Structure formats: structure tokens, C-alpha cells
Short mmCIF file of N, CA and C in Angstrom, two decimals:
data_model
loop_
_atom_site.label_atom_id
_atom_site.label_comp_id
_atom_site.label_asym_id
_atom_site.label_seq_id
_atom_site.Cartn_x
_atom_site.Cartn_y
_atom_site.Cartn_z
N MET A 1 0.85 -1.18 0.00
CA MET A 1 0.00 0.00 0.00
C MET A 1 0.89 1.24 0.00
N SER A 2 0.57 2.21 -0.84
CA SER A 2 1.39 3.41 -0.92
C SER A 2 1.19 4.26 0.33
N ALA A 3 2.19 5.11 0.60
CA ALA A 3 2.12 5.98 1.77
C ALA A 3 0.91 6.90 1.69
N ARG A 4 0.60 7.35 0.49
CA ARG A 4 -0.54 8.25 0.32
C ARG A 4 -1.85 7.54 0.66
N ALA A 5 -2.05 6.34 0.14
CA ALA A 5 -3.28 5.59 0.42
C ALA A 5 -3.35 5.24 1.91
N ARG A 6 -2.20 4.95 2.50
CA ARG A 6 -2.17 4.58 3.92
C ARG A 6 -2.58 5.75 4.81
N ASP A 7 -2.31 6.97 4.39
CA ASP A 7 -2.66 8.14 5.20
C ASP A 7 -3.93 8.83 4.71
N GLU A 8 -4.69 8.13 3.90
CA GLU A 8 -5.96 8.65 3.42
C GLU A 8 -6.86 8.95 4.62
N LYS A 9 -7.70 9.96 4.51
CA LYS A 9 -8.63 10.32 5.58
C LYS A 9 -9.96 9.61 5.33
N MET A 10 -10.41 8.85 6.31
CA MET A 10 -11.66 8.12 6.20
C MET A 10 -12.77 8.91 6.89
N THR A 11 -13.99 8.78 6.38
CA THR A 11 -15.14 9.39 7.03
C THR A 11 -15.64 8.45 8.12
N VAL A 12 -16.46 8.99 9.01
CA VAL A 12 -17.07 8.16 10.04
C VAL A 12 -17.90 7.07 9.38
N GLN A 13 -18.61 7.41 8.31
CA GLN A 13 -19.45 6.42 7.61
C GLN A 13 -18.61 5.27 7.08
N GLU A 14 -17.44 5.56 6.55
CA GLU A 14 -16.56 4.50 6.05
C GLU A 14 -16.10 3.59 7.18
N VAL A 15 -15.78 4.18 8.32
CA VAL A 15 -15.31 3.39 9.48
C VAL A 15 -16.44 2.52 10.02
N ILE A 16 -17.62 3.10 10.23
CA ILE A 16 -18.70 2.30 10.81
C ILE A 16 -19.18 1.23 9.83
N THR A 17 -19.10 1.49 8.53
CA THR A 17 -19.45 0.48 7.54
C THR A 17 -18.46 -0.67 7.60
N ASP A 18 -17.18 -0.35 7.71
CA ASP A 18 -16.15 -1.38 7.79
C ASP A 18 -16.30 -2.22 9.06
N LEU A 19 -16.59 -1.57 10.18
CA LEU A 19 -16.71 -2.26 11.46
C LEU A 19 -18.08 -2.90 11.67
N LYS A 20 -19.06 -2.47 10.87
CA LYS A 20 -20.44 -2.94 11.02
C LYS A 20 -20.99 -2.63 12.41
N VAL A 21 -20.81 -1.37 12.82
CA VAL A 21 -21.37 -0.90 14.09
C VAL A 21 -22.25 0.32 13.82
N ALA A 22 -23.11 0.62 14.76
CA ALA A 22 -23.99 1.79 14.64
C ALA A 22 -23.20 3.08 14.85
N PRO A 23 -23.64 4.17 14.24
CA PRO A 23 -22.97 5.46 14.47
C PRO A 23 -22.90 5.80 15.96
N SER A 24 -23.96 5.50 16.69
CA SER A 24 -23.96 5.82 18.13
C SER A 24 -22.86 5.07 18.86
N THR A 25 -22.57 3.86 18.43
CA THR A 25 -21.49 3.08 19.04
C THR A 25 -20.15 3.75 18.80
N PHE A 26 -19.91 4.15 17.54
CA PHE A 26 -18.65 4.82 17.22
C PHE A 26 -18.49 6.11 18.03
N TYR A 27 -19.53 6.93 18.10
CA TYR A 27 -19.43 8.19 18.83
C TYR A 27 -19.29 7.97 20.34
N ARG A 28 -19.89 6.90 20.87
CA ARG A 28 -19.71 6.58 22.29
C ARG A 28 -18.26 6.18 22.55
N TRP A 29 -17.69 5.33 21.67
CA TRP A 29 -16.28 4.96 21.81
C TRP A 29 -15.42 6.21 21.79
N ARG A 30 -15.75 7.13 20.87
CA ARG A 30 -14.97 8.36 20.73
C ARG A 30 -15.06 9.19 22.01
N GLN A 31 -16.27 9.31 22.55
CA GLN A 31 -16.48 10.08 23.77
C GLN A 31 -15.73 9.47 24.95
N LEU A 32 -15.66 8.16 25.01
CA LEU A 32 -14.98 7.46 26.11
C LEU A 32 -13.47 7.35 25.88
N GLY A 33 -12.99 7.81 24.73
CA GLY A 33 -11.57 7.74 24.43
C GLY A 33 -11.13 6.33 24.03
N LYS A 34 -12.07 5.50 23.57
CA LYS A 34 -11.76 4.12 23.20
C LYS A 34 -11.74 3.90 21.70
N GLY A 35 -12.07 4.91 20.93
CA GLY A 35 -12.07 4.79 19.47
C GLY A 35 -10.74 5.21 18.88
N PRO A 36 -10.62 5.09 17.57
CA PRO A 36 -9.39 5.54 16.92
C PRO A 36 -9.26 7.06 17.02
N ARG A 37 -8.04 7.55 17.10
CA ARG A 37 -7.83 8.99 17.13
C ARG A 37 -8.43 9.59 15.88
N SER A 38 -9.05 10.73 16.03
CA SER A 38 -9.72 11.34 14.90
C SER A 38 -9.40 12.83 14.80
N ILE A 39 -9.78 13.38 13.68
CA ILE A 39 -9.55 14.79 13.38
C ILE A 39 -10.92 15.45 13.25
N LYS A 40 -11.17 16.50 14.03
CA LYS A 40 -12.42 17.23 13.90
C LYS A 40 -12.15 18.46 13.05
N LEU A 41 -12.83 18.54 11.92
CA LEU A 41 -12.65 19.66 10.99
C LEU A 41 -13.44 20.88 11.48
N PRO A 42 -13.08 22.07 11.00
CA PRO A 42 -13.79 23.28 11.43
C PRO A 42 -15.30 23.24 11.20
N ASN A 43 -15.75 22.48 10.19
CA ASN A 43 -17.19 22.40 9.94
C ASN A 43 -17.88 21.35 10.80
N GLY A 44 -17.13 20.69 11.70
CA GLY A 44 -17.70 19.71 12.61
C GLY A 44 -17.58 18.28 12.13
N ASP A 45 -17.23 18.07 10.86
CA ASP A 45 -17.04 16.72 10.34
C ASP A 45 -15.83 16.08 11.01
N VAL A 46 -15.86 14.76 11.08
CA VAL A 46 -14.77 14.00 11.70
C VAL A 46 -14.12 13.12 10.64
N ARG A 47 -12.80 13.04 10.67
CA ARG A 47 -12.05 12.16 9.76
C ARG A 47 -11.06 11.35 10.59
N ILE A 48 -10.78 10.16 10.09
CA ILE A 48 -9.83 9.27 10.75
C ILE A 48 -8.77 8.89 9.73
N ARG A 49 -7.51 9.07 10.07
CA ARG A 49 -6.43 8.64 9.17
C ARG A 49 -6.47 7.12 9.05
N ARG A 50 -6.35 6.62 7.83
CA ARG A 50 -6.37 5.17 7.62
C ARG A 50 -5.28 4.49 8.44
N SER A 51 -4.10 5.11 8.51
CA SER A 51 -3.00 4.52 9.27
C SER A 51 -3.37 4.42 10.76
N GLU A 52 -4.05 5.42 11.28
CA GLU A 52 -4.48 5.40 12.68
C GLU A 52 -5.56 4.34 12.89
N TYR A 53 -6.48 4.23 11.95
CA TYR A 53 -7.54 3.23 12.03
C TYR A 53 -6.95 1.82 12.05
N GLU A 54 -5.99 1.57 11.17
CA GLU A 54 -5.36 0.25 11.11
C GLU A 54 -4.55 -0.04 12.37
N ARG A 55 -3.88 0.97 12.92
CA ARG A 55 -3.14 0.80 14.18
C ARG A 55 -4.11 0.45 15.30
N TRP A 56 -5.22 1.18 15.37
CA TRP A 56 -6.23 0.96 16.40
C TRP A 56 -6.82 -0.45 16.29
N LEU A 57 -7.10 -0.89 15.06
CA LEU A 57 -7.62 -2.25 14.85
C LEU A 57 -6.60 -3.30 15.31
N ALA A 58 -5.34 -3.08 14.99
CA ALA A 58 -4.29 -4.03 15.39
C ALA A 58 -4.22 -4.14 16.91
N GLU A 59 -4.39 -3.03 17.61
CA GLU A 59 -4.41 -3.05 19.09
C GLU A 59 -5.57 -3.88 19.60
N ARG A 60 -6.72 -3.76 18.97
CA ARG A 60 -7.89 -4.53 19.39
C ARG A 60 -7.65 -6.02 19.17
N GLU A 61 -6.98 -6.33 18.08
CA GLU A 61 -6.68 -7.74 17.76
C GLU A 61 -5.76 -8.33 18.83
N ASP A 62 -4.75 -7.57 19.23
CA ASP A 62 -3.83 -8.04 20.26
C ASP A 62 -4.54 -8.25 21.60
N ALA A 63 -5.55 -7.42 21.84
CA ALA A 63 -6.24 -7.47 23.13
C ALA A 63 -7.29 -8.58 23.17
N ALA A 64 -7.63 -9.14 22.02
CA ALA A 64 -8.71 -10.15 21.95
C ALA A 64 -8.28 -11.48 22.53
#
């Protein structure tokens, strides 16, 4: 995977679709500090770096 694709910014919809969880679940994880690190844009939208998402998933796998 190229460095550019690896650092692509994902939307919340892309993340919840990939994880197959409800939006409320993702936002609760975020509020509790248990979700992947995210970027809040000035317009209120949230983005997650693909590299951060993959790191976060790998941590969950190790903890399982």
C-alpha cells in the first residue's frame, strides 16, 4: 500500500461500515476515548487517518 493511500482520511461512515457498528457506538467509543484517534474539521465533520484506524484495529486484535 502506498504511503498516500495509507494516510488517506476516512469518514465516520466508512469506518462504521467497515466495522459494522452503529454510528452511536462509534461516537460513544470516541467520547470514552476508546475509538481511533480522529480529526475534527472546522465544519464539525470527523475524519480518521487510515494509518491510525489500522493501528487501532491491530491493538484490538492483540487485546482479543
